[in-house]
């Protein structure tokens, strides 16, 4: 019985190690990309929410493209915007934006390549293509 138990534990350990080895660790790029998408989606939800304070409509637009060098200025402007400090959701969003900015300028600055510096592109987000069924 003991040897069967040892074999079973060894098998479980080997399978766990194989699964962990096949999962790629998050890269700086993947972290920045997922956080920017999360922030953009949260901002969209905040803009369409009926229960949030009316000051949310005055916030600067927050469409993020981490391949655009202007994203740094966009994040700085959003975090420094003085309005809506009394709204919890806005403060949480500003904190996420501050984190993304820090990651971009500190941890990932050598890993990222900015493909454009078109600041207007961050004002008018490109809509995803409409899928026809």
Tab-separated table of C-alpha atoms in Angstrom:
chain	number	residue	atom	x	y	z
A	1	UNK	CA	0.000	0.000	0.000
A	2	UNK	CA	2.795	2.409	0.883
A	3	UNK	CA	4.560	1.967	-2.428
A	4	UNK	CA	1.297	2.539	-4.328
A	5	UNK	CA	0.783	5.738	-2.342
A	6	UNK	CA	4.336	6.890	-3.122
A	7	UNK	CA	3.823	6.174	-6.824
A	8	UNK	CA	0.562	8.112	-6.826
A	9	UNK	CA	2.161	11.104	-5.089
A	10	UNK	CA	5.107	10.978	-7.485
A	11	UNK	CA	2.735	10.919	-10.452
A	12	UNK	CA	0.797	13.900	-9.096
A	13	UNK	CA	4.035	15.803	-8.487
A	14	UNK	CA	5.276	15.101	-12.018
A	15	UNK	CA	1.980	16.181	-13.583
A	16	UNK	CA	1.937	19.366	-11.520
A	17	UNK	CA	5.515	20.170	-12.526
A	18	UNK	CA	4.716	19.549	-16.193
A	19	UNK	CA	1.700	21.863	-16.055
A	20	UNK	CA	3.678	24.606	-14.349
A	21	UNK	CA	6.544	24.283	-16.812
A	22	UNK	CA	4.234	24.607	-19.811
A	23	UNK	CA	2.567	27.780	-18.499
A	24	UNK	CA	4.631	30.752	-19.568
A	25	UNK	CA	5.295	33.299	-16.853
A	26	UNK	CA	3.747	36.696	-17.493
A	27	UNK	CA	6.041	39.095	-19.288
A	28	UNK	CA	6.217	42.811	-18.807
A	29	UNK	CA	4.463	43.232	-22.136
A	30	UNK	CA	1.629	40.843	-21.299
A	31	UNK	CA	1.108	42.498	-17.902
A	32	UNK	CA	0.994	45.997	-19.424
A	33	UNK	CA	-1.305	44.844	-22.218
A	34	UNK	CA	-3.782	43.168	-19.874
A	35	UNK	CA	-3.759	46.076	-17.393
A	36	UNK	CA	-4.341	48.639	-20.169
A	37	UNK	CA	-7.294	46.621	-21.478
A	38	UNK	CA	-8.678	46.291	-17.961
A	39	UNK	CA	-8.413	50.056	-17.398
A	40	UNK	CA	-10.004	50.878	-20.760
A	41	UNK	CA	-12.915	48.514	-20.074
A	42	UNK	CA	-13.390	49.857	-16.541
A	43	UNK	CA	-13.478	53.392	-17.926
A	44	UNK	CA	-16.110	52.404	-20.500
A	45	UNK	CA	-18.235	50.801	-17.788
A	46	UNK	CA	-17.849	53.882	-15.611
A	47	UNK	CA	-18.954	56.153	-18.471
A	48	UNK	CA	-22.092	54.102	-19.122
A	49	UNK	CA	-23.052	53.534	-15.490
A	50	UNK	CA	-26.258	55.247	-14.429
A	51	UNK	CA	-25.439	55.183	-10.714
A	52	UNK	CA	-22.156	57.108	-10.827
A	53	UNK	CA	-21.785	60.819	-10.124
A	54	UNK	CA	-22.310	63.242	-13.013
A	55	UNK	CA	-18.698	64.437	-12.729
A	56	UNK	CA	-17.619	61.237	-14.492
A	57	UNK	CA	-18.712	62.825	-17.772
A	58	UNK	CA	-16.070	65.517	-17.329
A	59	UNK	CA	-13.150	63.093	-16.990
A	60	UNK	CA	-10.578	63.007	-19.783
A	61	UNK	CA	-11.126	60.164	-22.248
A	62	UNK	CA	-9.227	57.057	-21.325
A	63	UNK	CA	-8.595	54.894	-24.345
A	64	UNK	CA	-5.189	53.268	-23.946
A	65	UNK	CA	-2.877	51.836	-26.568
A	66	UNK	CA	0.431	50.790	-25.054
A	67	UNK	CA	2.035	50.859	-28.499
A	68	UNK	CA	1.494	54.620	-28.687
A	69	UNK	CA	4.090	56.782	-26.921
A	70	UNK	CA	1.367	59.310	-26.045
A	71	UNK	CA	-0.115	56.790	-23.617
A	72	UNK	CA	2.349	58.061	-21.009
A	73	UNK	CA	0.990	61.614	-21.195
A	74	UNK	CA	-2.574	60.278	-21.305
A	75	UNK	CA	-2.030	58.333	-18.072
A	76	UNK	CA	-0.342	61.310	-16.363
A	77	UNK	CA	-3.215	63.615	-17.331
A	78	UNK	CA	-5.858	61.186	-16.137
A	79	UNK	CA	-4.203	60.568	-12.768
A	80	UNK	CA	-3.660	64.302	-12.203
A	81	UNK	CA	-7.217	65.279	-13.192
A	82	UNK	CA	-8.683	67.071	-10.154
A	83	UNK	CA	-12.336	66.169	-10.614
A	84	UNK	CA	-14.348	63.289	-9.165
A	85	UNK	CA	-12.135	62.646	-6.158
A	86	UNK	CA	-15.234	61.828	-4.128
A	87	UNK	CA	-16.163	58.915	-6.440
A	88	UNK	CA	-14.658	55.617	-5.286
A	89	UNK	CA	-14.692	54.035	-8.767
A	90	UNK	CA	-12.742	56.968	-10.204
A	91	UNK	CA	-10.145	56.771	-7.427
A	92	UNK	CA	-9.723	53.040	-8.067
A	93	UNK	CA	-9.325	53.691	-11.783
A	94	UNK	CA	-6.757	56.410	-11.116
A	95	UNK	CA	-4.823	53.989	-8.917
A	96	UNK	CA	-4.765	51.392	-11.713
A	97	UNK	CA	-3.656	54.078	-14.185
A	98	UNK	CA	-0.886	55.136	-11.786
A	99	UNK	CA	0.249	51.504	-11.537
A	100	UNK	CA	0.296	51.116	-15.313
A	101	UNK	CA	2.303	54.318	-15.690
A	102	UNK	CA	4.829	53.114	-13.103
A	103	UNK	CA	5.179	49.751	-14.814
A	104	UNK	CA	5.666	51.435	-18.198
A	105	UNK	CA	8.340	53.898	-17.102
A	106	UNK	CA	10.142	51.776	-14.530
A	107	UNK	CA	9.899	48.048	-14.988
A	108	UNK	CA	9.213	47.722	-18.709
A	109	UNK	CA	10.905	50.744	-20.228
A	110	UNK	CA	13.543	48.639	-22.004
A	111	UNK	CA	11.110	45.902	-23.037
A	112	UNK	CA	8.506	47.989	-24.853
A	113	UNK	CA	8.597	49.394	-28.348
A	114	UNK	CA	6.289	52.282	-29.162
A	115	UNK	CA	5.081	52.013	-32.729
A	116	UNK	CA	3.587	55.496	-32.975
A	117	UNK	CA	3.339	58.834	-31.230
A	118	UNK	CA	-0.064	59.835	-32.616
A	119	UNK	CA	-1.811	61.468	-29.649
A	120	UNK	CA	-5.029	61.996	-31.616
A	121	UNK	CA	-5.350	58.228	-32.014
A	122	UNK	CA	-5.874	57.991	-28.255
A	123	UNK	CA	-8.803	60.404	-28.441
A	124	UNK	CA	-10.788	58.428	-31.000
A	125	UNK	CA	-10.539	54.699	-30.340
A	126	UNK	CA	-10.754	52.368	-33.292
A	127	UNK	CA	-13.928	50.317	-33.086
A	128	UNK	CA	-13.530	46.563	-33.422
A	129	UNK	CA	-14.894	45.155	-36.666
A	130	UNK	CA	-18.524	44.101	-36.594
A	131	UNK	CA	-18.944	40.366	-36.990
A	132	UNK	CA	-21.701	39.248	-39.322
A	133	UNK	CA	-23.526	36.037	-38.521
